[in-house]
Short mmCIF file of C-alpha atoms in Angstrom, two decimals:
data_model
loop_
_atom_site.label_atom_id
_atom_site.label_comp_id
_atom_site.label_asym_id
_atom_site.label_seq_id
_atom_site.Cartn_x
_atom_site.Cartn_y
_atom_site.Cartn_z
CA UNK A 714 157.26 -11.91 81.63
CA UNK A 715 155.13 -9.66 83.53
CA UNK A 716 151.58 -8.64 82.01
CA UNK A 717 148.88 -6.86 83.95
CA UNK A 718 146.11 -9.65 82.83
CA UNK A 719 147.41 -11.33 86.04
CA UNK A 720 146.72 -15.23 85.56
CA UNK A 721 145.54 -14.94 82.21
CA UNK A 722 146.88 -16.24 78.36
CA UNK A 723 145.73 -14.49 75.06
CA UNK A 724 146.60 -17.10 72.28
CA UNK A 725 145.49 -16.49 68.78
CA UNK A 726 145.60 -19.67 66.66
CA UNK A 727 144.45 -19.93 62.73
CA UNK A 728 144.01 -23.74 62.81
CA UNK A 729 140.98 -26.40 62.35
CA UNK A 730 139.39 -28.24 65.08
CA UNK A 731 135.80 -29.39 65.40
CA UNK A 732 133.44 -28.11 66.89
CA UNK A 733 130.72 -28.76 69.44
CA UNK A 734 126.89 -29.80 68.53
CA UNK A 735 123.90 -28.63 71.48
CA UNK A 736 121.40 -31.52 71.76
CA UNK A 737 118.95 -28.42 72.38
CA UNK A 738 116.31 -28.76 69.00
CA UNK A 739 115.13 -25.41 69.14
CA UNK A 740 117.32 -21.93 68.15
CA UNK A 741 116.93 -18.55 69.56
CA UNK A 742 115.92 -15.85 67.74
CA UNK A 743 118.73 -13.94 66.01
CA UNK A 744 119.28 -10.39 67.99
CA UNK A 745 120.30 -6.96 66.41
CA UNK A 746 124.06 -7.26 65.51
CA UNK A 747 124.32 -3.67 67.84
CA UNK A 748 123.42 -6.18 70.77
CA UNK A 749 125.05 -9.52 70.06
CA UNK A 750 128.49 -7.42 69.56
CA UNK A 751 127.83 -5.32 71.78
CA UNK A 752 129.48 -4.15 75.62
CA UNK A 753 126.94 -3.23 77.76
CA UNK A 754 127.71 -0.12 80.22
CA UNK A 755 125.29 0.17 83.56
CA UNK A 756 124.61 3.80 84.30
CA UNK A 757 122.59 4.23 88.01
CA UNK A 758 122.23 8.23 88.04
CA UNK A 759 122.49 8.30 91.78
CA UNK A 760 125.57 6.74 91.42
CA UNK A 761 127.12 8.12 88.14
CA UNK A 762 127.72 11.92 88.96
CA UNK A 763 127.56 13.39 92.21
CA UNK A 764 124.81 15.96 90.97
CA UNK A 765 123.05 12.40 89.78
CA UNK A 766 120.88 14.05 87.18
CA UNK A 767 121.01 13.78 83.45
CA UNK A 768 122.55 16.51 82.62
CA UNK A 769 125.42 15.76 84.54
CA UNK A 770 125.47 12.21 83.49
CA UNK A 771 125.30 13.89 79.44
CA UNK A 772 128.34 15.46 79.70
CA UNK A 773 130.41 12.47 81.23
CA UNK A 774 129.32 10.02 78.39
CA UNK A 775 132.22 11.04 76.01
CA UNK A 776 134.23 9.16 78.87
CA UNK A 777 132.14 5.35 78.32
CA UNK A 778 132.31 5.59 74.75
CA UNK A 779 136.30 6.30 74.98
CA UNK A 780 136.23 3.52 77.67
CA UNK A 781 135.21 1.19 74.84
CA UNK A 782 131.53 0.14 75.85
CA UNK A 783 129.01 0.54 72.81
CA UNK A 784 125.57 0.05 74.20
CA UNK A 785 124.52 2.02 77.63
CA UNK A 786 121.72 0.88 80.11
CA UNK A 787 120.14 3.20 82.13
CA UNK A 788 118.07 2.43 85.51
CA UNK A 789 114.56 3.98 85.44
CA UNK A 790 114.80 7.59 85.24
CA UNK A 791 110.99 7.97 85.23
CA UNK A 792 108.85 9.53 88.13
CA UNK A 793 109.00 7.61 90.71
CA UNK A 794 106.21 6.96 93.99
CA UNK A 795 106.47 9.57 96.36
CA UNK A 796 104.34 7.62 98.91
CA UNK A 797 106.74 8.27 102.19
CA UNK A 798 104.54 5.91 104.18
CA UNK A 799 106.76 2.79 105.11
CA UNK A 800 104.39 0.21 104.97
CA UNK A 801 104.56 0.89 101.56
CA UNK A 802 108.64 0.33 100.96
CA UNK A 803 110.07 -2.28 100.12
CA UNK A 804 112.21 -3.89 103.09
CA UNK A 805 115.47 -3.16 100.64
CA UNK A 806 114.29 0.28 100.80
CA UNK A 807 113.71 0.74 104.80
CA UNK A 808 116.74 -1.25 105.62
CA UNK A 809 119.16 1.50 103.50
CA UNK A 810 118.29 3.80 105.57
CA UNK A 811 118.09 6.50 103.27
CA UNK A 812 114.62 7.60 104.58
CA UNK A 813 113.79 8.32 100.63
CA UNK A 814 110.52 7.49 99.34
CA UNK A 815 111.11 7.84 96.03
CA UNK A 816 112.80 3.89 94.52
CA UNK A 817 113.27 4.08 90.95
CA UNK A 818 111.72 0.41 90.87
CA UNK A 819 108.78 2.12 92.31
CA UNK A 820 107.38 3.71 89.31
CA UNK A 821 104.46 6.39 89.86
CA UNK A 822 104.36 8.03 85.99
CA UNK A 823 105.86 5.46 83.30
CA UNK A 824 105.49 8.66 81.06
CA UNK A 825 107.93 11.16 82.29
CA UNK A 826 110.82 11.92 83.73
CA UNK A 827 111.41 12.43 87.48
CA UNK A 828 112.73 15.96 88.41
CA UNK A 829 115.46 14.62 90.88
CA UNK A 830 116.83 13.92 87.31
CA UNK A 831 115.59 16.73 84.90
CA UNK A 832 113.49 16.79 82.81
CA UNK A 833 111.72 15.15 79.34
CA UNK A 834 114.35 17.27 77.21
CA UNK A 835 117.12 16.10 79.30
CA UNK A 836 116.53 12.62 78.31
CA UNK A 837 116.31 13.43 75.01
CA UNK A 838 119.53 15.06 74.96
CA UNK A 839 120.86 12.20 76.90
CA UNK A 840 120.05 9.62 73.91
CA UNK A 841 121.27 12.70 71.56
CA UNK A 842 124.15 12.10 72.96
CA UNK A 843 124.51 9.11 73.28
CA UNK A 844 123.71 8.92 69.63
CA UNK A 845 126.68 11.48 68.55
CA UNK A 846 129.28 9.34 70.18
CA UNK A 847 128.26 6.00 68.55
CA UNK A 848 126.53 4.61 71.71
CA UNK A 849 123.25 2.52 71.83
CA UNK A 850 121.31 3.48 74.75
CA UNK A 851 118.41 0.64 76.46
CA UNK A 852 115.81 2.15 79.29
CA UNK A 853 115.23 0.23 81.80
CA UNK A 854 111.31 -0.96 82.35
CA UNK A 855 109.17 -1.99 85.30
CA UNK A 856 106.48 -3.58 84.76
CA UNK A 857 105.92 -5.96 87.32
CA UNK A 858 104.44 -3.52 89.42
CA UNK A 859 104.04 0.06 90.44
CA UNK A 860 103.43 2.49 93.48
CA UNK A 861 100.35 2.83 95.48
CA UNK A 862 100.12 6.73 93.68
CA UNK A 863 100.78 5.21 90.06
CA UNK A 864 98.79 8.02 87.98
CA UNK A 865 96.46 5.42 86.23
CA UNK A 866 95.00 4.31 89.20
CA UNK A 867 92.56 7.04 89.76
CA UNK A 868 90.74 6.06 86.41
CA UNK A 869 91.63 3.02 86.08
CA UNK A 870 91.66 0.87 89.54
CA UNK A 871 91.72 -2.79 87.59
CA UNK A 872 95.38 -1.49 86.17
CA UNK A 873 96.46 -3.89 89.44
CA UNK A 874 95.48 -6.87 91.01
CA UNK A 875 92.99 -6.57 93.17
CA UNK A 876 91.62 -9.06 96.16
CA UNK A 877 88.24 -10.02 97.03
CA UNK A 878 87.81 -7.31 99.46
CA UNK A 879 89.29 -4.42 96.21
CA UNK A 880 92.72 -4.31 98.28
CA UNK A 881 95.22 -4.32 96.12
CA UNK A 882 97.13 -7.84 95.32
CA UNK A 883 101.31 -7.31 96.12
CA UNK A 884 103.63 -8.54 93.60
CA UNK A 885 107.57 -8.52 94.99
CA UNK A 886 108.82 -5.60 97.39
CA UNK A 887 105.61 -5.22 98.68
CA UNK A 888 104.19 -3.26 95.31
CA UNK A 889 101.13 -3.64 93.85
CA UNK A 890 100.84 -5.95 90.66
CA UNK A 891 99.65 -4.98 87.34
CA UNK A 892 97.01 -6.81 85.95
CA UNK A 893 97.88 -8.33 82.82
CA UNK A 894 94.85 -9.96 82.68
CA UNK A 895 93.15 -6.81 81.66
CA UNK A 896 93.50 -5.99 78.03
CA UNK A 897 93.75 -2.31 78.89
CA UNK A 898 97.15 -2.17 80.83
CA UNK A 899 98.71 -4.33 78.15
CA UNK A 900 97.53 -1.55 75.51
CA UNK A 901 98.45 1.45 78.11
CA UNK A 902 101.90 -0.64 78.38
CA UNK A 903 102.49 -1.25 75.10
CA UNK A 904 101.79 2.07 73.84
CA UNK A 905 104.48 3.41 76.50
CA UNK A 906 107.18 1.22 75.23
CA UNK A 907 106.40 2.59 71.67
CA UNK A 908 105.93 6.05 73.07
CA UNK A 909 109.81 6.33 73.91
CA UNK A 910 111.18 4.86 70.74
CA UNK A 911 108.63 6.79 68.29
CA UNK A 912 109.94 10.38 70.70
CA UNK A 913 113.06 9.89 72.30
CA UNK A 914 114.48 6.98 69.22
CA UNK A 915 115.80 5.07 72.34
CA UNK A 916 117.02 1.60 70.60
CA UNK A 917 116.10 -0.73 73.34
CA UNK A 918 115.00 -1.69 76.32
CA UNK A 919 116.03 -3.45 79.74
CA UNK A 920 112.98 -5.20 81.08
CA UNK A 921 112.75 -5.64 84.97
CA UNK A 922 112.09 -8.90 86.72
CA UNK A 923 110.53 -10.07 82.64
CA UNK A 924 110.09 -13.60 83.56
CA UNK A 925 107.05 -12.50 86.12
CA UNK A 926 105.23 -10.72 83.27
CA UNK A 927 103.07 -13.16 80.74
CA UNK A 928 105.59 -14.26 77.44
CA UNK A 929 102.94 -13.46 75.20
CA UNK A 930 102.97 -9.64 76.66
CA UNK A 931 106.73 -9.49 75.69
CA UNK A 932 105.93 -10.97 72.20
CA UNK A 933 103.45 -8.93 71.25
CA UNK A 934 105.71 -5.85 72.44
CA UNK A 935 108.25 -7.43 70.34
CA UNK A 936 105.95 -7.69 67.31
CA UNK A 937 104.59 -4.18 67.40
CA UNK A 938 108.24 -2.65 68.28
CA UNK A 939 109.86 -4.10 65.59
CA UNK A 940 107.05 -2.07 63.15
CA UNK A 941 108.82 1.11 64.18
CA UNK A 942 112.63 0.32 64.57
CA UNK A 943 113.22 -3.62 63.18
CA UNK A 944 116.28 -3.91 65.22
CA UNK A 945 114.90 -2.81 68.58
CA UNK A 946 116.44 -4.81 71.45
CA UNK A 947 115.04 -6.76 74.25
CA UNK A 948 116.91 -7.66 77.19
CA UNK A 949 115.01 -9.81 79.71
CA UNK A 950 116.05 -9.54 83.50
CA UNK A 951 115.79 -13.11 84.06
CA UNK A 952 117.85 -16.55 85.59
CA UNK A 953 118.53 -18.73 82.67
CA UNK A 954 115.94 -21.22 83.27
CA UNK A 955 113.02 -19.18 84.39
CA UNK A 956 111.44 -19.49 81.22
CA UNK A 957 112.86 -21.04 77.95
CA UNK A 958 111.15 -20.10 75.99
CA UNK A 959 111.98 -16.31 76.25
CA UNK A 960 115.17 -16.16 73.54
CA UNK A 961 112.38 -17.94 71.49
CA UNK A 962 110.68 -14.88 70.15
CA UNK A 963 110.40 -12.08 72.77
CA UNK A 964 114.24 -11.43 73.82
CA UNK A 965 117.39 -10.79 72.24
CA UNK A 966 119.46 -11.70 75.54
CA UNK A 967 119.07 -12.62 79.20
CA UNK A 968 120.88 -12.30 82.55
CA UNK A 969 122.80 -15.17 83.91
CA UNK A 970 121.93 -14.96 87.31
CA UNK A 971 123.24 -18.69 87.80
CA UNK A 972 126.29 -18.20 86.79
CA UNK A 973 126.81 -15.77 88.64
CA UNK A 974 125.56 -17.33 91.83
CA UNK A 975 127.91 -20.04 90.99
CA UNK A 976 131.04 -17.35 89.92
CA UNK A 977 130.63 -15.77 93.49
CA UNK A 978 130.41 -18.88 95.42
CA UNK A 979 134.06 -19.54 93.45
CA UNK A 980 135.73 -16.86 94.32
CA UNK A 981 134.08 -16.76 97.99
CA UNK A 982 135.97 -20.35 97.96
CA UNK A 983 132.82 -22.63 98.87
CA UNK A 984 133.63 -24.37 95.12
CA UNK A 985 136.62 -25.23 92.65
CA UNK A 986 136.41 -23.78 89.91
CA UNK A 987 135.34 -26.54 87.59
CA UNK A 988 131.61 -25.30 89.13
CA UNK A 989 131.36 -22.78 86.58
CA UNK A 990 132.46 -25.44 83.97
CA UNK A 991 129.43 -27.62 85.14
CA UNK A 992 127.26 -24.65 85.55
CA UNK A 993 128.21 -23.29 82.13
CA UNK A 994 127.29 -26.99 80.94
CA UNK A 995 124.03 -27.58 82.55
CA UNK A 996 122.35 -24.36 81.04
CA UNK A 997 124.19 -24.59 77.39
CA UNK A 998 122.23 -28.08 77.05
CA UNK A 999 118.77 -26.52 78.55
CA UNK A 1000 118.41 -23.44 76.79
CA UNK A 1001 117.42 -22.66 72.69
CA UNK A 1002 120.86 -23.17 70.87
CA UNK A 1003 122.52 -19.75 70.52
CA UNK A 1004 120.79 -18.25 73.55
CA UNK A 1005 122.54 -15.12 74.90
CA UNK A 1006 123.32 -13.88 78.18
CA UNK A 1007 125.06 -10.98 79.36
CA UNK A 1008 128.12 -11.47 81.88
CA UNK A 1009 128.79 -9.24 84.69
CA UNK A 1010 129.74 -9.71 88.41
CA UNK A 1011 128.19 -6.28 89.77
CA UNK A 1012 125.67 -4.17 88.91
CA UNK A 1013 123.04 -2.25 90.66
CA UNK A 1014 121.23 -4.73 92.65
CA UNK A 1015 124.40 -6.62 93.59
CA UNK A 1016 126.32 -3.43 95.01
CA UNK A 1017 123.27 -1.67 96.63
CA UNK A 1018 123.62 -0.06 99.70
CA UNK A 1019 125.69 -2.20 101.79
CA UNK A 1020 129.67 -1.12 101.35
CA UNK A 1021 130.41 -5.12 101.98
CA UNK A 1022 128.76 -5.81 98.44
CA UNK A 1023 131.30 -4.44 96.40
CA UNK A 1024 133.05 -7.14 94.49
CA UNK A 1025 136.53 -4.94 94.34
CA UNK A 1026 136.67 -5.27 98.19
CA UNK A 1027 135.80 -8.62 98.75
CA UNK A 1028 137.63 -9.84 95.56
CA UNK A 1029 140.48 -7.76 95.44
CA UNK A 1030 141.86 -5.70 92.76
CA UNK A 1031 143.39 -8.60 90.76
CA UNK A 1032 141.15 -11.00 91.00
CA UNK A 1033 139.02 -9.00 89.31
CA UNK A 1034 140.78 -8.30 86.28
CA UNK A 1035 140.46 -12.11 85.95
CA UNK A 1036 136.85 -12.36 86.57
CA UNK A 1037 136.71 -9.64 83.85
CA UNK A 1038 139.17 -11.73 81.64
CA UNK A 1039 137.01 -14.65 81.68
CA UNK A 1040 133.87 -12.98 81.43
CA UNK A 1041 134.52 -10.80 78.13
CA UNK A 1042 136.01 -14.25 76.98
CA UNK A 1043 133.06 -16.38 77.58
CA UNK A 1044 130.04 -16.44 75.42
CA UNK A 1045 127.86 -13.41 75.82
CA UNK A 1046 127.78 -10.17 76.18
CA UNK A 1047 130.43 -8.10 78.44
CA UNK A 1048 128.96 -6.10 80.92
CA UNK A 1049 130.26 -3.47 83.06
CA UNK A 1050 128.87 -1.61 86.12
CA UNK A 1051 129.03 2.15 86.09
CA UNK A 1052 132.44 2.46 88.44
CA UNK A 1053 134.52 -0.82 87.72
CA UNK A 1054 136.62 1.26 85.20
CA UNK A 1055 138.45 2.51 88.42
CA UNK A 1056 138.23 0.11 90.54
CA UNK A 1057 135.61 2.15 92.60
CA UNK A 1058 135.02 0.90 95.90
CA UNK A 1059 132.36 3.39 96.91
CA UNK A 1060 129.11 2.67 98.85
CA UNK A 1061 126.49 2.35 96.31
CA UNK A 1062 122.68 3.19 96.69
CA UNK A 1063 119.78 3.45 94.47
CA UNK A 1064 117.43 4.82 97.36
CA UNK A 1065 119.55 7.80 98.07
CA UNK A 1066 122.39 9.32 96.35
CA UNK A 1067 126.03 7.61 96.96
CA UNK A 1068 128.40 8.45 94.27
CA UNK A 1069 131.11 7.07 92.72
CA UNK A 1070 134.35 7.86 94.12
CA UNK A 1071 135.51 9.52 90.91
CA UNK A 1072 138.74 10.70 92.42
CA UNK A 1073 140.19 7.50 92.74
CA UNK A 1074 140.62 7.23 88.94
CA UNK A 1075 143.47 9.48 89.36
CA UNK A 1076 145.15 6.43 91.78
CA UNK A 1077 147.34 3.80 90.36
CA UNK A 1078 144.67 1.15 90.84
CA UNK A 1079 142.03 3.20 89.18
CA UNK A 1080 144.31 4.24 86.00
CA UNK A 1081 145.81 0.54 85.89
CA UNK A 1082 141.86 -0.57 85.58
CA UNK A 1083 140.85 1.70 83.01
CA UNK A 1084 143.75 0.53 80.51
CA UNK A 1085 142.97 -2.57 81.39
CA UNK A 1086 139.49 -2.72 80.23
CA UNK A 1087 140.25 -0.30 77.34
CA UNK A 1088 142.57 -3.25 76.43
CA UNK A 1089 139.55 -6.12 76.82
CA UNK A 1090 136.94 -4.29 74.74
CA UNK A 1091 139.44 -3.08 72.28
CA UNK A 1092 140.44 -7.31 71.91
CA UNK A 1093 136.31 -8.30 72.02
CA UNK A 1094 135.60 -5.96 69.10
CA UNK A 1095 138.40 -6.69 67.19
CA UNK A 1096 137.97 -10.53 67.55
CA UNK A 1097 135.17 -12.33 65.68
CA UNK A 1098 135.45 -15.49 67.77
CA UNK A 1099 134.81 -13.55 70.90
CA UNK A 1100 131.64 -12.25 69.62
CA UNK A 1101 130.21 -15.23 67.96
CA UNK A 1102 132.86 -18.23 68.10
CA UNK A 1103 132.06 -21.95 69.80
CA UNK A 1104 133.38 -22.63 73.34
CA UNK A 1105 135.37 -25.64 73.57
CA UNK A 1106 136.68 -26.59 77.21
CA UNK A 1107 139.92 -27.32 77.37
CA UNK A 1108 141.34 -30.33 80.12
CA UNK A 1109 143.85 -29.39 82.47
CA UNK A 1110 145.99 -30.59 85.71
CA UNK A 1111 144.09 -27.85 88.19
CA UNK A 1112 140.70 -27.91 87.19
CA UNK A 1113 140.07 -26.87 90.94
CA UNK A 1114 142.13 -23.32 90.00
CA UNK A 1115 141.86 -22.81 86.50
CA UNK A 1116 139.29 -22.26 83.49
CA UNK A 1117 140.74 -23.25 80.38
CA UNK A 1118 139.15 -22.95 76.80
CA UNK A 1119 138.95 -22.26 72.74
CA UNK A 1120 137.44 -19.49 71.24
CA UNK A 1121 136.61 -20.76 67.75
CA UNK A 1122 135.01 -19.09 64.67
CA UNK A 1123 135.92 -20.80 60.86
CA UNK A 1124 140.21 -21.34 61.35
CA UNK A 1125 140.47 -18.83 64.17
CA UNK A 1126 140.86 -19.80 67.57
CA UNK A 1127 141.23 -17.65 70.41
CA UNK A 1128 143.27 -20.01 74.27
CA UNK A 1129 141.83 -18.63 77.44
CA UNK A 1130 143.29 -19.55 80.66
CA UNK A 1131 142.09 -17.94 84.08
CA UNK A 1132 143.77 -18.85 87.11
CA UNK A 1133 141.07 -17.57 89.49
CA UNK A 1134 142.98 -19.16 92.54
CA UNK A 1135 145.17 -17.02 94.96
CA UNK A 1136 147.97 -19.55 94.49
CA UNK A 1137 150.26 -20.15 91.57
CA UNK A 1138 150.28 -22.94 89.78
CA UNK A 1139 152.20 -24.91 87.43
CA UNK A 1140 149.67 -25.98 84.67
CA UNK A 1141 149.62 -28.57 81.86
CA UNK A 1142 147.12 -28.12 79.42
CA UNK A 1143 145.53 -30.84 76.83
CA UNK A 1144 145.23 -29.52 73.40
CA UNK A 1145 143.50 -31.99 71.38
CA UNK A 1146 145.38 -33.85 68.65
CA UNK A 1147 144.67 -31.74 65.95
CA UNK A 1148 146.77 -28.68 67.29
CA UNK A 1149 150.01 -28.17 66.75
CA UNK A 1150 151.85 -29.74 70.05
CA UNK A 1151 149.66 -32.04 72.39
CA UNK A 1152 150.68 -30.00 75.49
CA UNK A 1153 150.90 -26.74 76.62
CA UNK A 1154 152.79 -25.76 79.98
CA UNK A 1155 152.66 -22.37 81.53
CA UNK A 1156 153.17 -21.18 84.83
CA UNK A 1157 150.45 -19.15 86.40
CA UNK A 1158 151.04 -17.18 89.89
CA UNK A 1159 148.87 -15.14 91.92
CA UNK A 1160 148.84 -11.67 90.32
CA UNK A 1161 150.95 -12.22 87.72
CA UNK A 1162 151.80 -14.42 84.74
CA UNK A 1163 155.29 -15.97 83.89
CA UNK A 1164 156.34 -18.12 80.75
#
């Protein structure tokens, strides 16, 4: 049998077996259905069209909802510092070479849009759009920091931190912090997180390096958010255990910044593959029972600017697919880089435009990757224990090459096996006594699967 999921098994099982109990004593908050079943698509505008404006990026949206994705998150779009003396760039920034001043982590105006991407209206078209074709769309916030020109600074220089001499205090990439010590900025920051759902009716947002800003910012925000849309959503760019409190109250969902650390170091062969078991482990029984975290394995920090970051060329085209297997299996929520639906293997920038290499979507490996993840999302949405069912690890004979496990919600289970070595292997598999047979044996090669 030969079946493009490479080194993977789909079985769907309507049979009892117990399930698993967190010694964790706390629960996170419950998030906005639109989020916890969601499939989170990446858009980074410089990347997305090769115009890499808003307009452009409106009018090729009708191709991620047909993908299958249901929620989009876009990078800052908002005017960004214009400051083109170096000192002031972040080393990211000087190293790309792109001699561009303007970073869209580098905010200047947190109220508008920046004309290299339109216009206000044009982002209100954008989440029109987005809108019409059944899409949730989350902007992407930074408030960590800002640019030496942000516009607030003129009348108000205690908006950042400010040393003993009244130079101003750096937070990361060499940026001045805000003060959230002053009541003030929270209220001026507040107010612009409610300014864009109140005008634009954006349904969430994407918070930047949230585990450096004060929790009790983010709950508040929450609190006051919730007033105007009660199923806003809060996504928190943050490791799993850089504050646990987070999924508490504040955030709907966090990045897993571990596990991917530890899925890279896998398939980079410095581990077996029973590290992601253990890593999956060791956070599961440290953060609030139920605690989400979106899965990915790019995005657009991980493939910026150098050519040697992109997963598709270091990984390979198959192993991939298998990465992407396990992921949408695996609790959490799918996520997908603007680009992995074909395979693209394109330098990517976010100081300087580098574009997508749309053409290779007419290429065997680019059509064979967009059925494929038509395929996933079209299984995630349709299965109930993929959104919301128990993880059970199942034993096997290669736990060095393969992830097995149980997707389990009331009597359905869904069997995932992921060979994520480049060798085949003949597998034995311990179901627990409860199922059917005590063993399962499958063959699983490198690229494809036979049975």
């Amino acid at each position: 049998m030969k079946n493009i999921f490479r080194t993977v098994v789909f079985c769907l099982m309507y049979i009892g077996v117990s399930g698993q109990v967190s010694p964790n004593l706390k629960s996170a908050r419950t998030p906005p259905a639109w989020l916890a079943e969601g499939i989170i698509y990446q858009i980074q505008p410089r990347a997305f069209t090769p115009e890499g404006t808003l307009p452009a990026a409106t009018k090729q949206l009708k191709n991620v909802a047909e993908l299958g994705a249901t929620i989009v998150y876009l990078c800052p779009v908002f005017v960004s510092d214009d400051n083109d003396d170096q000192r002031t760039w972040s080393p990211r920034q000087k190293a790309s070479k792109m001699n561009n001043a303007k970073n869209p982590y580098r905010m200047m105006d947190y109220y508008h849009v920046d004309p290299e991407y339109g216009n206000d209206d044009d982002l209100k078209a954008f989440v029109n759009e987005c809108h019409h074709l059944g899409l949730r769309i989350m902007l992407d916030m930074v408030y960590l920091h800002c640019g030496s020109r942000a516009v607030f600074l003129k009348e108000n220089p205690d908006f950042i931190k400010r040393d003993a001499e009244g130079g101003a205090v750096k937070a990361g990439w060499n940026w001045p912090a805000l003060n959230f010590d002053n009541n003030q900025l929270r209220e001026y920051l507040w107010q612009n997180m409610e300014y864009w759902v109140n005008e634009f009716d954006v349904d969430g947002f994407r918070l930047d390096v949230a585990f450096g800003v004060p929790l009790d910012f983010w709950e508040t925000a929450r609190t006051r958010l919730e007033k105007i849309r009660p199923d806003i959503g809060m996504l928190s760019e943050a490791h799993e255990d850089s504050r646990l409190e987070d999924q508490l109250q504040a955030f709907d969902a966090g990045y897993s910044f571990e596990y991917f650390t530890a899925l890279k170091s896998v398939m980079n062969g410095n581990y077996p593959v029973s590290h992601l078991r253990n890593k999956w482990n060791e956070f599961t029984n440290m953060c609030p029972i139920g605690s989400r975290f979106i899965r990915y394995f790019d995005n657009h920090d991980i493939s910026n600017d150098d050519w040697h970051n992109r997963r598709e060329k270091d990984w390979g085209f198959d192993a991939c697919n298998a990465v992407f297997v396990h992921l949408f299996t695996l609790n959490g929520i799918p996520f997908i880089y603007n680009g992995q639906e074909i395979a693209d293997t394109a330098r990517h920038s976010i100081f300087g435009k580098a574009p997508i290499a749309w053409e290779r979507a007419s290429a065997y490996a680019g059509q064979t990757r967009l059925t494929f993840l038509q395929k996933l999302c079209e299984i995630y949405k349709n299965e109930q224990a993929l959104i919301e069912g128990e993880l059970i690890w199942l034993e096997n004979n290669h736990p060095e090459s393969v992830l097995s496990n149980v997707r389990k919600v009331g009597e359905e289970q869904i069997i995932t096996i992921v060979n994520l070595s480049n060798y085949p292997v003949h597998l034995k598999i311990d179901i627990p006594e409860y199922f059917p047979k005590n063993t399962c044996n499958v063959l699983l090669e490198s690229g494809v699967l036979s049975g």
